[in-house]
Amino acid sequence: MFKDRVLSGMRPTGFMHLGHYHGALKNWVKLQADLECFFFVADWHALTSHYDDPRVIESSTFDMVADWLAAGLDPNQATIFLQSQVPQHAELSLLLGMITPLGWLERVPTYKEQQENLKEKDLTTYGFLGYPLMQTADIVVYRANKVPVGADQVSHLEVSREIARRFNHIYGREPGFEEKAIATIKKLGGKTAKQYEALKTAFNQDGNTEALEQAKALVIAAGSLSNAEKETLLGYLTGARRTILPEPQALLTPTSKLIGLDGRKMSKSYGNGIDLREAPAAVEQKIKRMPTDPKRARRNDPGNPDDCPVFTLHQVYSNDETKAWVRQGCTTAGIGCLECKAPIITAINEELAPIQARIKEIDARPNYVKEVLHDGCAKARRVAEETMLDVRAAMGLAKV
Ligand code: TRP
Ligand code: SF4
């Protein structure tokens, strides 16, 4: 029985833009208040594709984490760290590699896609193929069960679950487990023990998942058992196995995707973004220059908000009243595009003001980001090492 734990990471890309904020950071800030959270810079993942470009990785790391903190990530609530300073990720990646069939990695859709997209680079490397495997290690080394990511990462999470399941299947079988489980059932007490047996049979013989859930609830509620004993009985329910590495689930980010200034996805490489550090006047300029519905070539031409990238920003920033005003004004040519854009400029600058105030404070403390990462890495190593003790023992690696 492992408690809820959230983990997510980003490759170091330097200063953050509004797409990162709405697509991930805002959600991370919300999560850290309610759950134990781990957020990290995936600098090893950056090397899988940018192995020939190491100069930028270090500075991008510090720039990115400064913006994370400015966006509201709080080192007192969440553990914020750097992947390459937690060697347990690499160790677990190596060990999981022993049981991960090549085919599982080769058929991850992003593998072929990225190779196609980045044709100029040789991505037929061992490291690049192992991208989702290393990502699995990132997650399961903390036994994190909730992974906030975008839809593009769903296929990676699927592989992660398969690898964790295979690991538990192979290594979760302790000698004498069955005997131990039977002795533990007795501890439940006569009536509860009978119920447990009946529910277990209903699940294993008839595939009754309702019964499985009831049995799990019964074990979790059992006052007579220690946590380790509960673990044993939970594992026994599904096939005499102990869960060493829980299967992680994607926590799909509920926030909307923010579109870039040219109507494509907001991305640093397209140069179509608004940075969290963007000066208010630059925000104004960028929004004013943003293309609108091409049908509104002249002020008197009516347009359609559904064909206008500016309206997607209203979807994020404006209330129903403003959106109705846009729709009415746009379709009747009652308002001009600059008028339509004004509330967005205001909203973005209002959103950025407190973030930029924190940026000032953070940038004034040259060592602050490093200190945060330093402490975060120490904490991360402690937690990761707990898992590794179990993993090494389960895989028969001696301790001397
Ligand atoms: N692959 C993720 C991305 O490109 C980054 C990442 C690496 C990650 N390891 C992870 C995300 C573990 C979540 C959990 O965005
Ligand atoms: Fe787009 Fe607004 Fe112009 Fe309509 S009025 S085309 S929604 S910017």
Tab-separated table of C-alpha atoms and ligand atoms in Angstrom:
chain	number	residue	atom	x	y	z
A	1	MET	CA	0.000	0.000	0.000
A	2	PHE	CA	1.659	3.125	-1.205
A	3	LYS	CA	0.311	6.579	-0.614
A	4	ASP	CA	-0.610	8.951	-3.405
A	5	ARG	CA	2.378	10.584	-4.943
A	6	VAL	CA	2.584	12.932	-7.917
A	7	LEU	CA	5.591	13.146	-10.197
A	8	SER	CA	6.227	15.042	-13.377
A	9	GLY	CA	9.169	16.370	-15.330
A	10	MET	CA	10.117	18.591	-18.215
A	11	ARG	CA	13.143	18.617	-20.423
A	12	PRO	CA	15.199	21.773	-19.842
A	13	THR	CA	14.142	24.337	-22.428
A	14	GLY	CA	15.057	27.584	-20.668
A	15	PHE	CA	12.597	30.345	-19.889
A	16	MET	CA	8.968	29.281	-19.793
A	17	HIS	CA	6.179	30.669	-21.953
A	18	LEU	CA	2.432	30.908	-21.416
A	19	GLY	CA	1.965	27.526	-23.106
A	20	HIS	CA	4.033	25.871	-20.382
A	21	TYR	CA	2.138	27.825	-17.754
A	22	HIS	CA	-1.350	26.870	-18.920
A	23	GLY	CA	-0.386	23.401	-20.116
A	24	ALA	CA	1.469	22.277	-16.999
A	25	LEU	CA	2.790	24.685	-14.378
A	26	LYS	CA	-0.540	26.094	-13.249
A	27	ASN	CA	-1.739	22.559	-12.661
A	28	TRP	CA	1.445	21.577	-10.801
A	29	VAL	CA	1.004	24.567	-8.503
A	30	LYS	CA	-2.511	23.395	-7.719
A	31	LEU	CA	-1.430	19.794	-7.112
A	32	GLN	CA	1.396	20.667	-4.710
A	33	ALA	CA	-1.110	22.067	-2.230
A	34	ASP	CA	-3.036	18.798	-1.960
A	35	LEU	CA	-0.617	15.944	-2.633
A	36	GLU	CA	2.988	14.970	-2.135
A	37	CYS	CA	4.651	16.169	-5.332
A	38	PHE	CA	7.973	15.655	-7.114
A	39	PHE	CA	8.859	17.889	-10.065
A	40	PHE	CA	12.125	17.537	-11.892
A	41	VAL	CA	14.268	18.698	-14.771
A	42	ALA	CA	14.744	15.797	-17.191
A	43	ASP	CA	18.249	16.731	-18.309
A	44	TRP	CA	19.185	13.164	-19.205
A	45	HIS	CA	16.121	13.071	-21.440
A	46	ALA	CA	17.383	16.226	-23.149
A	47	LEU	CA	20.594	14.355	-23.974
A	48	THR	CA	18.713	11.551	-25.732
A	49	SER	CA	18.074	13.887	-28.655
A	50	HIS	CA	20.466	16.811	-28.013
A	51	TYR	CA	23.559	14.785	-27.184
A	52	ASP	CA	25.663	16.947	-29.492
A	53	ASP	CA	24.498	20.203	-27.927
A	54	PRO	CA	25.429	19.970	-24.231
A	55	ARG	CA	26.304	23.650	-23.768
A	56	VAL	CA	22.700	24.807	-23.518
A	57	ILE	CA	21.432	22.162	-21.128
A	58	GLU	CA	22.901	23.616	-17.937
A	59	SER	CA	21.784	27.214	-18.436
A	60	SER	CA	18.379	26.056	-19.697
A	61	THR	CA	17.973	24.106	-16.476
A	62	PHE	CA	18.518	27.094	-14.196
A	63	ASP	CA	16.413	29.411	-16.360
A	64	MET	CA	13.568	26.929	-16.407
A	65	VAL	CA	13.557	26.295	-12.665
A	66	ALA	CA	13.679	30.039	-11.927
A	67	ASP	CA	10.472	30.368	-13.935
A	68	TRP	CA	8.918	27.346	-12.208
A	69	LEU	CA	9.449	29.060	-8.874
A	70	ALA	CA	8.132	32.346	-10.234
A	71	ALA	CA	5.038	30.558	-11.502
A	72	GLY	CA	4.347	29.416	-7.947
A	73	LEU	CA	6.061	26.084	-7.421
A	74	ASP	CA	7.003	26.103	-3.764
A	75	PRO	CA	10.039	24.163	-2.507
A	76	ASN	CA	8.353	23.940	0.906
A	77	GLN	CA	5.448	22.051	-0.612
A	78	ALA	CA	6.954	20.134	-3.533
A	79	THR	CA	10.308	18.457	-4.079
A	80	ILE	CA	11.984	20.199	-7.018
A	81	PHE	CA	15.092	18.496	-8.365
A	82	LEU	CA	17.445	17.635	-11.179
A	83	GLN	CA	17.329	14.151	-12.692
A	84	SER	CA	21.073	13.828	-13.290
A	85	GLN	CA	21.809	14.411	-9.601
A	86	VAL	CA	19.768	11.404	-8.550
A	87	PRO	CA	21.736	8.382	-9.763
A	88	GLN	CA	18.991	6.007	-8.629
A	89	HIS	CA	17.080	6.956	-11.801
A	90	ALA	CA	19.961	5.626	-13.894
A	91	GLU	CA	20.393	2.504	-11.800
A	92	LEU	CA	16.716	1.632	-12.032
A	93	SER	CA	16.715	2.400	-15.733
A	94	LEU	CA	19.520	-0.125	-16.181
A	95	LEU	CA	17.745	-2.743	-14.090
A	96	LEU	CA	14.377	-2.285	-15.819
A	97	GLY	CA	16.244	-2.629	-19.087
A	98	MET	CA	16.905	-6.256	-18.206
A	99	ILE	CA	13.201	-7.092	-18.455
A	100	THR	CA	11.978	-4.653	-21.113
A	101	PRO	CA	11.511	-6.312	-24.517
A	102	LEU	CA	12.901	-4.236	-27.386
A	103	GLY	CA	9.584	-4.489	-29.216
A	104	TRP	CA	7.779	-2.590	-26.472
A	105	LEU	CA	10.100	0.363	-26.992
A	106	GLU	CA	10.180	0.151	-30.784
A	107	ARG	CA	6.417	0.327	-31.055
A	108	VAL	CA	5.965	3.459	-28.897
A	109	PRO	CA	4.495	5.890	-31.469
A	110	THR	CA	6.776	8.800	-30.497
A	111	TYR	CA	9.872	6.732	-31.334
A	112	LYS	CA	9.339	6.600	-35.101
A	113	GLU	CA	7.611	10.012	-35.176
A	114	GLN	CA	10.495	11.840	-33.556
A	115	GLN	CA	13.007	10.099	-35.770
A	116	GLU	CA	11.006	11.364	-38.761
A	117	ASN	CA	10.656	14.880	-37.328
A	118	LEU	CA	14.318	15.273	-36.465
A	119	LYS	CA	15.738	13.817	-39.660
A	120	GLU	CA	18.885	15.937	-39.504
A	121	LYS	CA	19.921	14.106	-36.351
A	122	ASP	CA	20.951	10.486	-35.976
A	123	LEU	CA	18.433	9.174	-33.469
A	124	THR	CA	19.081	5.507	-34.031
A	125	THR	CA	20.828	5.412	-30.665
A	126	TYR	CA	20.361	3.084	-27.745
A	127	GLY	CA	19.655	6.099	-25.496
A	128	PHE	CA	16.894	7.435	-27.694
A	129	LEU	CA	15.188	4.062	-27.958
A	130	GLY	CA	15.337	3.902	-24.159
A	131	TYR	CA	13.560	7.246	-23.682
A	132	PRO	CA	10.300	5.744	-22.339
A	133	LEU	CA	12.242	3.239	-20.252
A	134	MET	CA	14.187	6.002	-18.509
A	135	GLN	CA	10.903	7.872	-18.065
A	136	THR	CA	9.486	4.781	-16.389
A	137	ALA	CA	12.413	4.688	-13.994
A	138	ASP	CA	11.861	8.416	-13.227
A	139	ILE	CA	8.350	7.626	-12.105
A	140	VAL	CA	8.523	4.273	-10.402
A	141	VAL	CA	11.709	5.053	-8.466
A	142	TYR	CA	9.422	7.298	-6.357
A	143	ARG	CA	6.519	4.851	-6.551
A	144	ALA	CA	4.523	7.764	-7.934
A	145	ASN	CA	1.029	6.739	-9.004
A	146	LYS	CA	-0.145	10.038	-10.497
A	147	VAL	CA	1.709	11.612	-13.393
A	148	PRO	CA	0.343	14.938	-14.685
A	149	VAL	CA	1.207	15.080	-18.393
A	150	GLY	CA	-0.231	16.159	-21.704
A	151	ALA	CA	-1.912	13.794	-24.148
A	152	ASP	CA	1.392	13.394	-26.020
A	153	GLN	CA	2.790	11.397	-23.092
A	154	VAL	CA	-0.041	8.894	-22.745
A	155	SER	CA	1.712	6.229	-24.803
A	156	HIS	CA	4.798	6.550	-22.605
A	157	LEU	CA	2.710	6.006	-19.496
A	158	GLU	CA	1.225	2.892	-21.050
A	159	VAL	CA	4.681	1.401	-21.473
A	160	SER	CA	5.517	2.431	-17.921
A	161	ARG	CA	2.583	0.446	-16.597
A	162	GLU	CA	3.547	-2.580	-18.666
A	163	ILE	CA	7.112	-2.482	-17.399
A	164	ALA	CA	6.012	-2.073	-13.766
A	165	ARG	CA	3.558	-4.943	-14.148
A	166	ARG	CA	6.202	-7.188	-15.655
A	167	PHE	CA	8.601	-6.296	-12.877
A	168	ASN	CA	6.071	-7.145	-10.165
A	169	HIS	CA	5.163	-10.330	-11.973
A	170	ILE	CA	8.745	-11.546	-12.106
A	171	TYR	CA	10.156	-10.214	-8.845
A	172	GLY	CA	7.096	-9.854	-6.621
A	173	ARG	CA	7.097	-13.582	-5.902
A	174	GLU	CA	8.836	-14.032	-2.616
A	175	PRO	CA	9.677	-17.534	-1.467
A	176	GLY	CA	7.030	-18.666	0.982
A	177	PHE	CA	4.656	-15.882	-0.045
A	178	GLU	CA	1.653	-18.166	-0.286
A	179	GLU	CA	2.207	-19.531	3.244
A	180	LYS	CA	2.701	-16.024	4.561
A	181	ALA	CA	-0.528	-14.860	2.909
A	182	ILE	CA	-2.507	-17.748	4.353
A	183	ALA	CA	-1.205	-16.993	7.843
A	184	THR	CA	-2.068	-13.330	7.378
A	185	ILE	CA	-5.633	-14.150	6.330
A	186	LYS	CA	-6.111	-15.870	9.697
A	187	LYS	CA	-5.204	-12.613	11.392
A	188	LEU	CA	-8.213	-10.977	9.765
A	189	GLY	CA	-10.465	-12.932	12.123
A	190	GLY	CA	-13.007	-15.639	11.271
A	191	LYS	CA	-15.785	-13.726	9.577
A	192	THR	CA	-13.644	-11.225	7.726
A	193	ALA	CA	-11.253	-13.963	6.662
A	194	LYS	CA	-14.151	-15.917	5.116
A	195	GLN	CA	-15.356	-12.794	3.318
A	196	TYR	CA	-11.866	-12.191	1.973
A	197	GLU	CA	-11.610	-15.739	0.646
A	198	ALA	CA	-15.036	-15.554	-0.997
A	199	LEU	CA	-14.299	-12.236	-2.688
A	200	LYS	CA	-10.887	-13.442	-3.839
A	201	THR	CA	-12.475	-16.520	-5.413
A	202	ALA	CA	-15.181	-14.398	-7.057
A	203	PHE	CA	-12.474	-12.291	-8.668
A	204	ASN	CA	-10.085	-15.064	-9.677
A	205	GLN	CA	-12.687	-17.531	-10.927
A	206	ASP	CA	-15.348	-15.238	-12.364
A	207	GLY	CA	-13.343	-12.071	-13.071
A	208	ASN	CA	-15.696	-10.161	-10.787
A	209	THR	CA	-13.868	-6.822	-10.489
A	210	GLU	CA	-16.501	-5.513	-8.108
A	211	ALA	CA	-15.488	-8.298	-5.733
A	212	LEU	CA	-11.832	-7.332	-6.147
A	213	GLU	CA	-12.607	-3.765	-5.131
A	214	GLN	CA	-14.624	-4.946	-2.129
A	215	ALA	CA	-11.816	-7.231	-1.050
A	216	LYS	CA	-9.274	-4.435	-1.345
A	217	ALA	CA	-11.499	-2.147	0.749
A	218	LEU	CA	-11.857	-4.879	3.331
A	219	VAL	CA	-8.079	-5.324	3.606
A	220	ILE	CA	-7.407	-1.599	3.769
A	221	ALA	CA	-9.942	-1.214	6.566
A	222	ALA	CA	-8.609	-4.171	8.587
A	223	GLY	CA	-7.517	-2.816	11.946
A	224	SER	CA	-5.725	-6.026	12.900
A	225	LEU	CA	-3.073	-5.809	10.165
A	226	SER	CA	0.135	-3.838	9.759
A	227	ASN	CA	0.753	-2.022	6.500
A	228	ALA	CA	3.150	-4.728	5.352
A	229	GLU	CA	0.537	-7.393	6.060
A	230	LYS	CA	-2.085	-5.421	4.142
A	231	GLU	CA	0.382	-5.270	1.267
A	232	THR	CA	0.693	-9.033	1.349
A	233	LEU	CA	-3.051	-9.599	1.220
A	234	LEU	CA	-3.548	-7.031	-1.540
A	235	GLY	CA	-0.905	-8.770	-3.633
A	236	TYR	CA	-2.370	-12.186	-2.913
A	237	LEU	CA	-5.740	-11.078	-4.302
A	238	THR	CA	-4.438	-10.721	-7.827
A	239	GLY	CA	-2.082	-13.656	-8.011
A	240	ALA	CA	0.203	-14.194	-5.063
A	241	ARG	CA	2.349	-11.227	-5.917
A	242	ARG	CA	3.665	-8.273	-4.050
A	243	THR	CA	3.558	-4.863	-5.691
A	244	ILE	CA	7.098	-3.569	-5.602
A	245	LEU	CA	6.552	-0.889	-8.212
A	246	PRO	CA	3.003	0.499	-8.428
A	247	GLU	CA	1.612	1.133	-11.917
A	248	PRO	CA	1.482	4.869	-12.662
A	249	GLN	CA	-1.550	6.576	-14.169
A	250	ALA	CA	-1.553	9.683	-16.344
A	251	LEU	CA	-3.274	12.645	-14.759
A	252	LEU	CA	-4.359	14.428	-17.904
A	253	THR	CA	-3.808	18.134	-17.527
A	254	PRO	CA	-7.222	19.782	-17.329
A	255	THR	CA	-6.038	23.192	-18.472
A	256	SER	CA	-6.559	24.243	-22.050
A	257	LYS	CA	-3.805	24.216	-24.636
A	258	LEU	CA	-2.723	27.724	-25.380
A	259	ILE	CA	-2.318	28.496	-29.027
A	260	GLY	CA	0.732	30.365	-30.315
A	261	LEU	CA	0.642	33.804	-31.910
A	262	ASP	CA	0.585	32.292	-35.403
A	263	GLY	CA	-2.211	29.856	-34.615
A	264	ARG	CA	0.114	26.859	-34.257
A	265	LYS	CA	0.963	25.189	-30.931
A	266	MET	CA	2.903	27.620	-28.731
A	267	SER	CA	6.503	26.511	-28.918
A	268	LYS	CA	9.890	28.009	-28.377
A	269	SER	CA	11.175	26.588	-31.648
A	270	TYR	CA	8.383	28.295	-33.625
A	271	GLY	CA	9.140	31.632	-31.943
A	272	ASN	CA	5.404	32.195	-31.547
A	273	GLY	CA	5.159	32.420	-27.783
A	274	ILE	CA	4.763	34.896	-24.991
A	275	ASP	CA	7.335	34.322	-22.269
A	276	LEU	CA	6.497	34.619	-18.593
A	277	ARG	CA	9.222	37.301	-18.628
A	278	GLU	CA	7.653	39.250	-21.500
A	279	ALA	CA	7.439	42.989	-20.760
A	280	PRO	CA	3.869	44.383	-20.778
A	281	ALA	CA	4.586	46.524	-23.834
A	282	ALA	CA	5.912	43.478	-25.701
A	283	VAL	CA	2.786	41.502	-24.791
A	284	GLU	CA	0.715	44.329	-26.234
A	285	GLN	CA	2.782	44.423	-29.431
A	286	LYS	CA	2.616	40.681	-29.937
A	287	ILE	CA	-1.128	40.430	-29.436
A	288	LYS	CA	-1.770	43.456	-31.640
A	289	ARG	CA	0.214	41.813	-34.441
A	290	MET	CA	-1.520	38.492	-34.056
A	291	PRO	CA	-3.378	37.435	-37.222
A	292	THR	CA	-7.182	37.289	-37.057
A	293	ASP	CA	-9.925	35.702	-39.127
A	294	PRO	CA	-8.659	36.280	-42.710
A	295	LYS	CA	-12.219	37.210	-43.768
A	296	ARG	CA	-11.876	40.424	-41.752
A	297	ALA	CA	-9.470	42.047	-44.175
A	298	ARG	CA	-11.196	45.395	-43.647
A	299	ARG	CA	-12.769	46.857	-40.530
A	300	ASN	CA	-16.261	46.570	-42.046
A	301	ASP	CA	-15.969	42.910	-43.013
A	302	PRO	CA	-17.769	40.647	-40.541
A	303	GLY	CA	-15.777	37.700	-39.189
A	304	ASN	CA	-16.221	34.464	-37.321
A	305	PRO	CA	-14.517	33.969	-33.943
A	306	ASP	CA	-14.378	30.223	-34.579
A	307	ASP	CA	-11.951	30.891	-37.441
A	308	CYS	CA	-9.806	33.267	-35.426
A	309	PRO	CA	-6.785	32.331	-33.290
A	310	VAL	CA	-7.438	35.374	-31.109
A	311	PHE	CA	-10.701	33.843	-29.984
A	312	THR	CA	-8.884	30.792	-28.616
A	313	LEU	CA	-7.198	33.223	-26.239
A	314	HIS	CA	-10.601	34.568	-25.216
A	315	GLN	CA	-11.564	30.975	-24.420
A	316	VAL	CA	-8.742	30.915	-21.883
A	317	TYR	CA	-8.836	34.452	-20.550
A	318	SER	CA	-12.365	35.834	-20.896
A	319	ASN	CA	-15.635	35.292	-19.079
A	320	ASP	CA	-18.904	34.446	-20.851
A	321	GLU	CA	-19.945	38.054	-21.048
A	322	THR	CA	-16.790	39.128	-22.849
A	323	LYS	CA	-16.973	36.116	-25.150
A	324	ALA	CA	-20.572	37.023	-26.072
A	325	TRP	CA	-19.450	40.601	-26.734
A	326	VAL	CA	-16.733	39.281	-29.073
A	327	ARG	CA	-19.089	36.986	-30.936
A	328	GLN	CA	-21.684	39.686	-31.412
A	329	GLY	CA	-19.162	42.376	-32.353
A	330	CYS	CA	-17.123	40.172	-34.663
A	331	THR	CA	-19.969	38.652	-36.672
A	332	THR	CA	-21.605	42.080	-37.200
A	333	ALA	CA	-18.375	44.012	-37.691
A	334	GLY	CA	-19.505	46.017	-34.676
A	335	ILE	CA	-16.043	45.932	-33.078
A	336	GLY	CA	-12.595	46.122	-34.609
A	337	CYS	CA	-9.970	43.464	-34.043
A	338	LEU	CA	-7.808	45.766	-31.942
A	339	GLU	CA	-10.772	46.439	-29.669
A	340	CYS	CA	-11.374	42.730	-29.451
A	341	LYS	CA	-7.763	42.125	-28.457
A	342	ALA	CA	-7.655	44.761	-25.708
A	343	PRO	CA	-9.153	42.611	-22.909
A	344	ILE	CA	-6.705	39.811	-23.717
A	345	ILE	CA	-3.732	42.137	-23.428
A	346	THR	CA	-5.030	43.289	-20.053
A	347	ALA	CA	-5.702	39.756	-18.838
A	348	ILE	CA	-2.280	38.425	-19.830
A	349	ASN	CA	-0.472	41.329	-18.242
A	350	GLU	CA	-2.513	40.933	-15.064
A	351	GLU	CA	-1.686	37.241	-14.990
A	352	LEU	CA	2.010	37.917	-15.521
A	353	ALA	CA	2.361	40.778	-13.010
A	354	PRO	CA	2.716	38.645	-9.849
A	355	ILE	CA	4.874	36.111	-11.697
A	356	GLN	CA	7.208	38.859	-12.884
A	357	ALA	CA	7.384	40.312	-9.388
A	358	ARG	CA	8.639	36.925	-8.180
A	359	ILE	CA	11.042	36.687	-11.113
A	360	LYS	CA	12.613	39.939	-9.895
A	361	GLU	CA	13.049	38.540	-6.402
A	362	ILE	CA	14.461	35.250	-7.662
A	363	ASP	CA	16.869	36.849	-10.108
A	364	ALA	CA	18.131	39.074	-7.313
A	365	ARG	CA	19.295	35.982	-5.397
A	366	PRO	CA	21.878	34.387	-7.683
A	367	ASN	CA	22.201	31.149	-5.713
A	368	TYR	CA	18.572	30.632	-4.870
A	369	VAL	CA	17.673	28.288	-7.727
A	370	LYS	CA	20.764	26.180	-7.108
A	371	GLU	CA	19.945	25.938	-3.406
A	372	VAL	CA	16.397	24.831	-4.123
A	373	LEU	CA	17.645	22.129	-6.493
A	374	HIS	CA	20.382	21.080	-4.099
A	375	ASP	CA	17.895	20.467	-1.271
A	376	GLY	CA	15.372	18.896	-3.623
A	377	CYS	CA	17.958	16.452	-4.960
A	378	ALA	CA	18.940	15.373	-1.451
A	379	LYS	CA	15.309	14.654	-0.596
A	380	ALA	CA	14.729	12.892	-3.920
A	381	ARG	CA	17.770	10.651	-3.408
A	382	ARG	CA	16.487	9.623	0.036
A	383	VAL	CA	13.080	8.644	-1.271
A	384	ALA	CA	14.462	6.948	-4.385
A	385	GLU	CA	16.940	4.951	-2.316
A	386	GLU	CA	14.092	3.428	-0.278
A	387	THR	CA	12.652	1.972	-3.457
A	388	MET	CA	16.060	0.817	-4.678
A	389	LEU	CA	16.684	-1.173	-1.482
A	390	ASP	CA	13.550	-3.181	-2.296
A	391	VAL	CA	14.350	-3.446	-5.985
A	392	ARG	CA	17.915	-4.648	-5.465
A	393	ALA	CA	16.812	-7.232	-2.931
A	394	ALA	CA	14.017	-8.467	-5.175
A	395	MET	CA	16.416	-8.849	-8.103
A	396	GLY	CA	18.902	-10.869	-6.099
A	397	LEU	CA	21.613	-8.240	-5.878
A	398	ALA	CA	23.645	-8.862	-2.740
A	399	LYS	CA	24.348	-6.242	-0.139
A	400	VAL	CA	27.788	-6.332	1.436
B	1	TRP	N1	8.911	12.982	-21.606
B	1	TRP	C1	8.434	14.124	-20.871
B	1	TRP	C2	8.217	15.284	-21.846
B	1	TRP	O1	8.822	15.319	-22.880
B	1	TRP	C3	9.404	14.545	-19.809
B	1	TRP	C4	9.580	13.488	-18.759
B	1	TRP	C5	10.690	12.735	-18.533
B	1	TRP	C6	8.595	13.063	-17.828
B	1	TRP	N2	10.474	11.882	-17.503
B	1	TRP	C7	9.204	12.048	-17.052
B	1	TRP	C8	7.272	13.443	-17.578
B	1	TRP	C9	8.513	11.408	-16.020
B	1	TRP	C10	6.576	12.782	-16.554
B	1	TRP	C11	7.205	11.780	-15.790
B	1	TRP	O2	7.435	16.152	-21.542
B	2	SF4	FE1	-10.803	37.629	-34.253
B	2	SF4	FE2	-11.848	39.326	-32.520
B	2	SF4	FE3	-11.145	40.146	-34.971
B	2	SF4	FE4	-13.250	38.579	-34.662
B	2	SF4	S1	-13.033	40.640	-33.872
B	2	SF4	S2	-11.630	38.354	-36.178
B	2	SF4	S3	-12.577	37.272	-32.945
B	2	SF4	S4	-9.792	39.411	-33.362
